[in-house]
PDB file of C-alpha atoms in Angstrom:
ATOM      1  CA  MET J   1      14.094  16.757  12.563  1.00  0.00           C
ATOM      2  CA  THR J   2      10.584  17.676  13.715  1.00  0.00           C
ATOM      3  CA  VAL J   3       9.066  16.354  16.931  1.00  0.00           C
ATOM      4  CA  ASP J   4       6.458  14.440  14.875  1.00  0.00           C
ATOM      5  CA  ARG J   5       9.161  12.587  12.931  1.00  0.00           C
ATOM      6  CA  LEU J   6      10.954  11.839  16.173  1.00  0.00           C
ATOM      7  CA  LYS J   7       7.754  10.401  17.661  1.00  0.00           C
ATOM      8  CA  ASN J   8       7.251   8.241  14.548  1.00  0.00           C
ATOM      9  CA  ARG J   9      10.706   6.754  15.037  1.00  0.00           C
ATOM     10  CA  GLN J  10       9.986   6.062  18.677  1.00  0.00           C
ATOM     11  CA  GLU J  11       6.747   4.296  17.701  1.00  0.00           C
ATOM     12  CA  LEU J  12       8.689   2.188  15.176  1.00  0.00           C
ATOM     13  CA  LEU J  13      11.119   1.170  17.900  1.00  0.00           C
ATOM     14  CA  SER J  14       8.205   0.229  20.149  1.00  0.00           C
ATOM     15  CA  SER J  15       6.794  -1.970  17.376  1.00  0.00           C
ATOM     16  CA  LEU J  16      10.127  -3.700  16.891  1.00  0.00           C
ATOM     17  CA  ASP J  17      10.262  -4.307  20.635  1.00  0.00           C
ATOM     18  CA  GLN J  18       7.301  -6.661  20.281  1.00  0.00           C
ATOM     19  CA  LEU J  19       9.395  -9.091  18.205  1.00  0.00           C
ATOM     20  CA  PRO J  20      10.796 -12.187  19.984  1.00  0.00           C
ATOM     21  CA  ARG J  21      13.817 -11.247  22.077  1.00  0.00           C
ATOM     22  CA  ARG J  22      16.827 -13.497  22.231  1.00  0.00           C
ATOM     23  CA  HIS J  23      18.870 -11.340  24.604  1.00  0.00           C
ATOM     24  CA  GLU J  24      16.440  -9.875  27.122  1.00  0.00           C
ATOM     25  CA  LYS J  25      19.017  -8.208  29.383  1.00  0.00           C
ATOM     26  CA  LEU J  26      20.828  -6.613  26.443  1.00  0.00           C
ATOM     27  CA  ILE J  27      17.537  -5.259  25.081  1.00  0.00           C
ATOM     28  CA  ARG J  28      16.492  -3.905  28.489  1.00  0.00           C
ATOM     29  CA  ASP J  29      19.790  -2.047  28.790  1.00  0.00           C
ATOM     30  CA  LEU J  30      19.357  -0.689  25.266  1.00  0.00           C
ATOM     31  CA  ASP J  31      15.793   0.434  26.045  1.00  0.00           C
ATOM     32  CA  GLU J  32      17.075   2.490  28.972  1.00  0.00           C
ATOM     33  CA  HIS J  33      19.661   4.282  26.836  1.00  0.00           C
ATOM     34  CA  GLN J  34      17.145   4.853  24.042  1.00  0.00           C
ATOM     35  CA  GLN J  35      14.660   6.391  26.449  1.00  0.00           C
ATOM     36  CA  LYS J  36      17.322   8.712  27.842  1.00  0.00           C
ATOM     37  CA  ALA J  37      18.160   9.774  24.281  1.00  0.00           C
ATOM     38  CA  PHE J  38      14.517  10.535  23.464  1.00  0.00           C
ATOM     39  CA  ASP J  39      14.055  12.373  26.762  1.00  0.00           C
ATOM     40  CA  LEU J  40      17.047  14.529  25.859  1.00  0.00           C
ATOM     41  CA  LEU J  41      15.762  15.282  22.350  1.00  0.00           C
ATOM     42  CA  TYR J  42      12.272  16.153  23.635  1.00  0.00           C
ATOM     43  CA  SER J  43      13.563  18.510  26.319  1.00  0.00           C
ATOM     44  CA  LYS J  44      12.877  22.234  26.071  1.00  0.00           C
ATOM     45  CA  GLY J  45      16.503  22.992  26.903  1.00  0.00           C
ATOM     46  CA  VAL J  46      17.778  21.130  23.865  1.00  0.00           C
ATOM     47  CA  ARG J  47      15.198  22.709  21.561  1.00  0.00           C
ATOM     48  CA  SER J  48      16.238  26.097  22.902  1.00  0.00           C
ATOM     49  CA  ALA J  49      19.929  25.339  22.333  1.00  0.00           C
ATOM     50  CA  PHE J  50      19.283  24.473  18.680  1.00  0.00           C
ATOM     51  CA  ASP J  51      17.512  27.770  18.014  1.00  0.00           C
ATOM     52  CA  ILE J  52      20.540  29.736  16.815  1.00  0.00           C
ATOM     53  CA  GLU J  53      18.230  32.433  15.426  1.00  0.00           C
ATOM     54  CA  ASP J  54      18.343  33.840  18.967  1.00  0.00           C
ATOM     55  CA  GLU J  55      21.995  34.791  18.463  1.00  0.00           C
ATOM     56  CA  PRO J  56      22.924  38.368  17.489  1.00  0.00           C
ATOM     57  CA  ALA J  57      23.888  38.769  13.840  1.00  0.00           C
ATOM     58  CA  ALA J  58      27.399  39.912  14.791  1.00  0.00           C
ATOM     59  CA  VAL J  59      28.022  36.689  16.735  1.00  0.00           C
ATOM     60  CA  ARG J  60      26.773  34.529  13.877  1.00  0.00           C
ATOM     61  CA  ASP J  61      28.952  36.480  11.450  1.00  0.00           C
ATOM     62  CA  SER J  62      32.033  35.958  13.630  1.00  0.00           C
ATOM     63  CA  TYR J  63      31.741  32.177  13.178  1.00  0.00           C
ATOM     64  CA  GLY J  64      31.146  32.447   9.438  1.00  0.00           C
ATOM     65  CA  ARG J  65      27.801  32.101   7.681  1.00  0.00           C
ATOM     66  CA  HIS J  66      28.435  28.579   6.480  1.00  0.00           C
ATOM     67  CA  THR J  67      27.493  25.121   7.744  1.00  0.00           C
ATOM     68  CA  PHE J  68      30.695  24.518   9.704  1.00  0.00           C
ATOM     69  CA  GLY J  69      30.679  27.978  11.300  1.00  0.00           C
ATOM     70  CA  GLN J  70      27.048  27.813  12.366  1.00  0.00           C
ATOM     71  CA  SER J  71      27.584  24.253  13.631  1.00  0.00           C
ATOM     72  CA  ALA J  72      30.457  25.518  15.814  1.00  0.00           C
ATOM     73  CA  LEU J  73      28.096  28.201  17.145  1.00  0.00           C
ATOM     74  CA  LEU J  74      25.545  25.498  17.920  1.00  0.00           C
ATOM     75  CA  ALA J  75      28.288  23.583  19.765  1.00  0.00           C
ATOM     76  CA  ARG J  76      28.836  26.592  22.029  1.00  0.00           C
ATOM     77  CA  ARG J  77      25.099  26.824  22.699  1.00  0.00           C
ATOM     78  CA  LEU J  78      24.981  23.115  23.595  1.00  0.00           C
ATOM     79  CA  VAL J  79      27.890  23.560  26.019  1.00  0.00           C
ATOM     80  CA  GLU J  80      26.044  26.477  27.613  1.00  0.00           C
ATOM     81  CA  HIS J  81      22.989  24.228  28.051  1.00  0.00           C
ATOM     82  CA  GLY J  82      24.995  21.546  29.827  1.00  0.00           C
ATOM     83  CA  SER J  83      26.306  19.228  27.108  1.00  0.00           C
ATOM     84  CA  THR J  84      29.660  17.772  28.138  1.00  0.00           C
ATOM     85  CA  PHE J  85      30.771  16.446  24.737  1.00  0.00           C
ATOM     86  CA  VAL J  86      29.920  17.878  21.318  1.00  0.00           C
ATOM     87  CA  THR J  87      31.207  16.776  17.896  1.00  0.00           C
ATOM     88  CA  VAL J  88      31.183  19.153  14.915  1.00  0.00           C
ATOM     89  CA  ASN J  89      31.861  17.610  11.515  1.00  0.00           C
ATOM     90  CA  CYS J  90      33.513  19.535   8.714  1.00  0.00           C
ATOM     91  CA  VAL J  91      32.963  18.826   5.017  1.00  0.00           C
ATOM     92  CA  PRO J  92      35.274  16.130   3.559  1.00  0.00           C
ATOM     93  CA  TRP J  93      38.933  17.032   3.167  1.00  0.00           C
ATOM     94  CA  ASP J  94      39.636  14.282   0.628  1.00  0.00           C
ATOM     95  CA  HIS J  95      41.585  16.391  -1.859  1.00  0.00           C
ATOM     96  CA  HIS J  96      42.788  13.561  -4.072  1.00  0.00           C
ATOM     97  CA  GLY J  97      42.238  15.547  -7.260  1.00  0.00           C
ATOM     98  CA  SER J  98      40.674  12.512  -8.937  1.00  0.00           C
ATOM     99  CA  ALA J  99      37.146  12.396 -10.360  1.00  0.00           C
ATOM    100  CA  GLY J 100      34.660  13.956  -7.958  1.00  0.00           C
ATOM    101  CA  ARG J 101      37.406  15.160  -5.576  1.00  0.00           C
ATOM    102  CA  LEU J 102      38.913  18.592  -5.141  1.00  0.00           C
ATOM    103  CA  ARG J 103      42.487  19.332  -6.053  1.00  0.00           C
ATOM    104  CA  THR J 104      44.639  20.347  -3.106  1.00  0.00           C
ATOM    105  CA  GLU J 105      44.990  24.024  -4.060  1.00  0.00           C
ATOM    106  CA  GLU J 106      41.265  24.408  -4.729  1.00  0.00           C
ATOM    107  CA  GLY J 107      40.332  22.565  -1.549  1.00  0.00           C
ATOM    108  CA  ALA J 108      42.642  24.729   0.553  1.00  0.00           C
ATOM    109  CA  ARG J 109      41.079  27.933  -0.808  1.00  0.00           C
ATOM    110  CA  LYS J 110      37.560  26.694  -0.106  1.00  0.00           C
ATOM    111  CA  LEU J 111      37.993  25.035   3.275  1.00  0.00           C
ATOM    112  CA  ILE J 112      40.835  26.619   5.247  1.00  0.00           C
ATOM    113  CA  PRO J 113      39.296  30.148   5.601  1.00  0.00           C
ATOM    114  CA  PRO J 114      35.929  28.815   6.902  1.00  0.00           C
ATOM    115  CA  LEU J 115      37.763  26.489   9.297  1.00  0.00           C
ATOM    116  CA  ASP J 116      39.871  29.371  10.632  1.00  0.00           C
ATOM    117  CA  ALA J 117      36.811  31.607  11.058  1.00  0.00           C
ATOM    118  CA  ALA J 118      34.776  28.952  12.854  1.00  0.00           C
ATOM    119  CA  ILE J 119      37.501  27.887  15.298  1.00  0.00           C
ATOM    120  CA  SER J 120      38.646  31.419  16.101  1.00  0.00           C
ATOM    121  CA  GLY J 121      35.025  32.558  16.468  1.00  0.00           C
ATOM    122  CA  LEU J 122      34.296  29.659  18.813  1.00  0.00           C
ATOM    123  CA  ILE J 123      37.324  30.294  21.035  1.00  0.00           C
ATOM    124  CA  ARG J 124      36.701  34.050  21.230  1.00  0.00           C
ATOM    125  CA  ASP J 125      33.068  33.401  22.114  1.00  0.00           C
ATOM    126  CA  LEU J 126      33.972  30.860  24.799  1.00  0.00           C
ATOM    127  CA  ILE J 127      36.415  33.373  26.316  1.00  0.00           C
ATOM    128  CA  ASP J 128      33.839  36.188  26.254  1.00  0.00           C
ATOM    129  CA  ARG J 129      31.282  33.982  28.016  1.00  0.00           C
ATOM    130  CA  GLY J 130      33.667  32.636  30.656  1.00  0.00           C
ATOM    131  CA  LEU J 131      33.481  29.085  29.289  1.00  0.00           C
ATOM    132  CA  TYR J 132      37.003  28.684  27.890  1.00  0.00           C
ATOM    133  CA  GLU J 133      38.612  27.684  31.191  1.00  0.00           C
ATOM    134  CA  LYS J 134      36.537  24.515  31.396  1.00  0.00           C
ATOM    135  CA  THR J 135      36.023  23.749  27.688  1.00  0.00           C
ATOM    136  CA  LEU J 136      38.537  21.808  25.605  1.00  0.00           C
ATOM    137  CA  VAL J 137      38.378  22.492  21.861  1.00  0.00           C
ATOM    138  CA  VAL J 138      39.972  19.795  19.691  1.00  0.00           C
ATOM    139  CA  ALA J 139      40.394  20.155  15.909  1.00  0.00           C
ATOM    140  CA  MET J 140      41.602  17.003  14.200  1.00  0.00           C
ATOM    141  CA  GLY J 141      41.055  14.434  11.490  1.00  0.00           C
ATOM    142  CA  GLU J 142      41.946  10.759  11.364  1.00  0.00           C
ATOM    143  CA  PHE J 143      45.097  11.061   9.237  1.00  0.00           C
ATOM    144  CA  GLY J 144      47.308  13.513   7.408  1.00  0.00           C
ATOM    145  CA  ARG J 145      48.079  14.070   3.733  1.00  0.00           C
ATOM    146  CA  THR J 146      50.879  12.725   1.603  1.00  0.00           C
ATOM    147  CA  PRO J 147      53.979  14.974   1.479  1.00  0.00           C
ATOM    148  CA  ARG J 148      53.883  14.768  -2.311  1.00  0.00           C
ATOM    149  CA  ILE J 149      51.288  15.989  -4.806  1.00  0.00           C
ATOM    150  CA  ASN J 150      49.876  13.103  -6.853  1.00  0.00           C
ATOM    151  CA  GLN J 151      49.315  12.981 -10.620  1.00  0.00           C
ATOM    152  CA  HIS J 152      45.867  14.586 -10.185  1.00  0.00           C
ATOM    153  CA  ALA J 153      47.231  17.660  -8.351  1.00  0.00           C
ATOM    154  CA  GLY J 154      45.878  16.250  -5.102  1.00  0.00           C
ATOM    155  CA  ARG J 155      47.172  14.630  -1.927  1.00  0.00           C
ATOM    156  CA  ASP J 156      46.244  11.223  -0.571  1.00  0.00           C
ATOM    157  CA  HIS J 157      45.846   9.671   2.883  1.00  0.00           C
ATOM    158  CA  TRP J 158      48.915   9.667   5.134  1.00  0.00           C
ATOM    159  CA  GLY J 159      48.697   8.121   8.596  1.00  0.00           C
ATOM    160  CA  ARG J 160      52.332   8.397   9.624  1.00  0.00           C
ATOM    161  CA  THR J 161      52.174  12.010  10.809  1.00  0.00           C
ATOM    162  CA  PHE J 162      49.620  14.805  11.159  1.00  0.00           C
ATOM    163  CA  SER J 163      48.692  17.605  13.526  1.00  0.00           C
ATOM    164  CA  VAL J 164      46.027  18.015  16.218  1.00  0.00           C
ATOM    165  CA  MET J 165      45.051  21.418  17.609  1.00  0.00           C
ATOM    166  CA  MET J 166      43.854  21.782  21.199  1.00  0.00           C
ATOM    167  CA  GLY J 167      42.587  24.907  22.900  1.00  0.00           C
ATOM    168  CA  CYS J 168      41.589  25.278  26.553  1.00  0.00           C
ATOM    169  CA  GLY J 169      42.005  28.140  29.023  1.00  0.00           C
ATOM    170  CA  GLY J 170      42.668  25.672  31.836  1.00  0.00           C
ATOM    171  CA  MET J 171      45.666  24.110  30.070  1.00  0.00           C
ATOM    172  CA  ARG J 172      49.107  25.377  29.068  1.00  0.00           C
ATOM    173  CA  MET J 173      48.530  26.831  25.625  1.00  0.00           C
ATOM    174  CA  GLY J 174      50.908  28.386  23.077  1.00  0.00           C
ATOM    175  CA  GLN J 175      53.000  25.250  22.607  1.00  0.00           C
ATOM    176  CA  ILE J 176      54.066  23.104  19.690  1.00  0.00           C
ATOM    177  CA  ILE J 177      54.515  19.577  21.036  1.00  0.00           C
ATOM    178  CA  GLY J 178      56.519  17.183  18.909  1.00  0.00           C
ATOM    179  CA  ARG J 179      58.140  17.658  15.523  1.00  0.00           C
ATOM    180  CA  SER J 180      57.925  16.075  12.101  1.00  0.00           C
ATOM    181  CA  SER J 181      60.580  15.791   9.420  1.00  0.00           C
ATOM    182  CA  SER J 182      61.091  18.826   7.188  1.00  0.00           C
ATOM    183  CA  ARG J 183      58.735  17.371   4.540  1.00  0.00           C
ATOM    184  CA  GLY J 184      56.119  16.205   7.018  1.00  0.00           C
ATOM    185  CA  GLU J 185      56.753  12.544   6.286  1.00  0.00           C
ATOM    186  CA  ASP J 186      57.504  11.128   9.738  1.00  0.00           C
ATOM    187  CA  VAL J 187      57.447  12.060  13.413  1.00  0.00           C
ATOM    188  CA  VAL J 188      61.011  12.701  14.557  1.00  0.00           C
ATOM    189  CA  GLU J 189      60.446  14.086  18.065  1.00  0.00           C
ATOM    190  CA  ARG J 190      57.920  13.473  20.867  1.00  0.00           C
ATOM    191  CA  PRO J 191      55.382  11.238  19.107  1.00  0.00           C
ATOM    192  CA  VAL J 192      51.790  11.438  20.343  1.00  0.00           C
ATOM    193  CA  GLY J 193      49.483   8.584  19.357  1.00  0.00           C
ATOM    194  CA  PRO J 194      45.690   8.437  18.959  1.00  0.00           C
ATOM    195  CA  GLN J 195      45.229   6.854  22.394  1.00  0.00           C
ATOM    196  CA  ASP J 196      47.311   9.652  23.955  1.00  0.00           C
ATOM    197  CA  VAL J 197      44.937  12.188  22.396  1.00  0.00           C
ATOM    198  CA  ALA J 198      41.951  10.241  23.733  1.00  0.00           C
ATOM    199  CA  ALA J 199      43.587   9.966  27.181  1.00  0.00           C
ATOM    200  CA  THR J 200      44.072  13.755  27.212  1.00  0.00           C
ATOM    201  CA  ILE J 201      40.386  14.313  26.455  1.00  0.00           C
ATOM    202  CA  TYR J 202      39.341  11.788  29.108  1.00  0.00           C
ATOM    203  CA  ARG J 203      41.534  13.504  31.700  1.00  0.00           C
ATOM    204  CA  HIS J 204      39.898  16.836  30.917  1.00  0.00           C
ATOM    205  CA  LEU J 205      36.500  15.170  31.421  1.00  0.00           C
ATOM    206  CA  GLY J 206      37.632  13.710  34.758  1.00  0.00           C
ATOM    207  CA  ILE J 207      37.579  10.103  33.518  1.00  0.00           C
ATOM    208  CA  ASP J 208      40.309   7.537  34.180  1.00  0.00           C
ATOM    209  CA  PRO J 209      40.058   5.382  31.013  1.00  0.00           C
ATOM    210  CA  GLN J 210      42.053   2.512  32.517  1.00  0.00           C
ATOM    211  CA  ARG J 211      39.644   2.192  35.464  1.00  0.00           C
ATOM    212  CA  VAL J 212      36.403   2.401  33.520  1.00  0.00           C
ATOM    213  CA  ILE J 213      35.687  -1.168  32.438  1.00  0.00           C
ATOM    214  CA  LEU J 214      33.177  -2.232  29.790  1.00  0.00           C
ATOM    215  CA  ARG J 215      32.220  -5.851  29.161  1.00  0.00           C
ATOM    216  CA  ASP J 216      31.561  -7.490  25.831  1.00  0.00           C
ATOM    217  CA  ARG J 217      28.882 -10.104  25.137  1.00  0.00           C
ATOM    218  CA  LEU J 218      31.199 -12.822  26.435  1.00  0.00           C
ATOM    219  CA  ASP J 219      31.592 -10.823  29.668  1.00  0.00           C
ATOM    220  CA  ARG J 220      35.240 -10.072  28.954  1.00  0.00           C
ATOM    221  CA  PRO J 221      36.477  -6.855  30.622  1.00  0.00           C
ATOM    222  CA  MET J 222      37.687  -4.060  28.354  1.00  0.00           C
ATOM    223  CA  PRO J 223      39.001  -0.700  29.615  1.00  0.00           C
ATOM    224  CA  LEU J 224      38.063   2.440  27.695  1.00  0.00           C
ATOM    225  CA  LEU J 225      41.753   2.670  26.719  1.00  0.00           C
ATOM    226  CA  ASP J 226      44.287  -0.097  27.122  1.00  0.00           C
ATOM    227  CA  THR J 227      47.245   2.182  26.349  1.00  0.00           C
ATOM    228  CA  GLY J 228      47.856   5.903  26.082  1.00  0.00           C
ATOM    229  CA  GLU J 229      48.799   8.696  28.466  1.00  0.00           C
ATOM    230  CA  PRO J 230      47.561  12.294  28.667  1.00  0.00           C
ATOM    231  CA  VAL J 231      49.889  14.774  26.950  1.00  0.00           C
ATOM    232  CA  SER J 232      51.747  15.924  30.076  1.00  0.00           C
ATOM    233  CA  GLU J 233      53.002  19.203  28.566  1.00  0.00           C
ATOM    234  CA  LEU J 234      49.441  20.522  28.539  1.00  0.00           C
ATOM    235  CA  PHE J 235      48.957  20.222  32.278  1.00  0.00           C
ATOM    236  CA  GLY J 236      50.714  22.439  34.789  1.00  0.00           C
TER     237      GLY J 236
END
């Protein structure tokens, strides 16, 4: 997005701010966060981080010359410029095989090699730049895939078991934690839930999610996480 388009959006927000306000305090708090966001986007450091043309061709090649690979490279540049949390989205993995969806075999051929290149390129680059000790790389989705191929030669959503990959030089790597059944249907050993994954990320960031309290519009206290424990095997 160009700076001019960004300024147009900020002007639109300013116009909307002139409308009658029913929740003045809520709007004031929102204004503060919006201004911080615009300040960040206008900053020279951020514009510099997004200019991946500065990278040597060999580095860009190591990530893969595709959207996911170059986005992973941008993530490394943002970390170098001080970002503490970066999300990189991959293209959809919905390989149902039905109309408009890839079949599982076709989807695997198209998506697994770019994913491997981008993640391995990112980790190698973080190591080379001395950033891997303090950077946690997490590769995950929100569910797994059915253990059986459906009638369209695809696989459907499966929330009962799936894998999460974590990489960090400051943690104990080279482990497989937990185990699923032989067909990948159910967790049979050392289950790790979504809130445990979130708790692990919070611990790496130095945040105690049970002690950070948010309040809803009725002023009810809500911790960042109400359950979940960091995956202890990762910490020495």
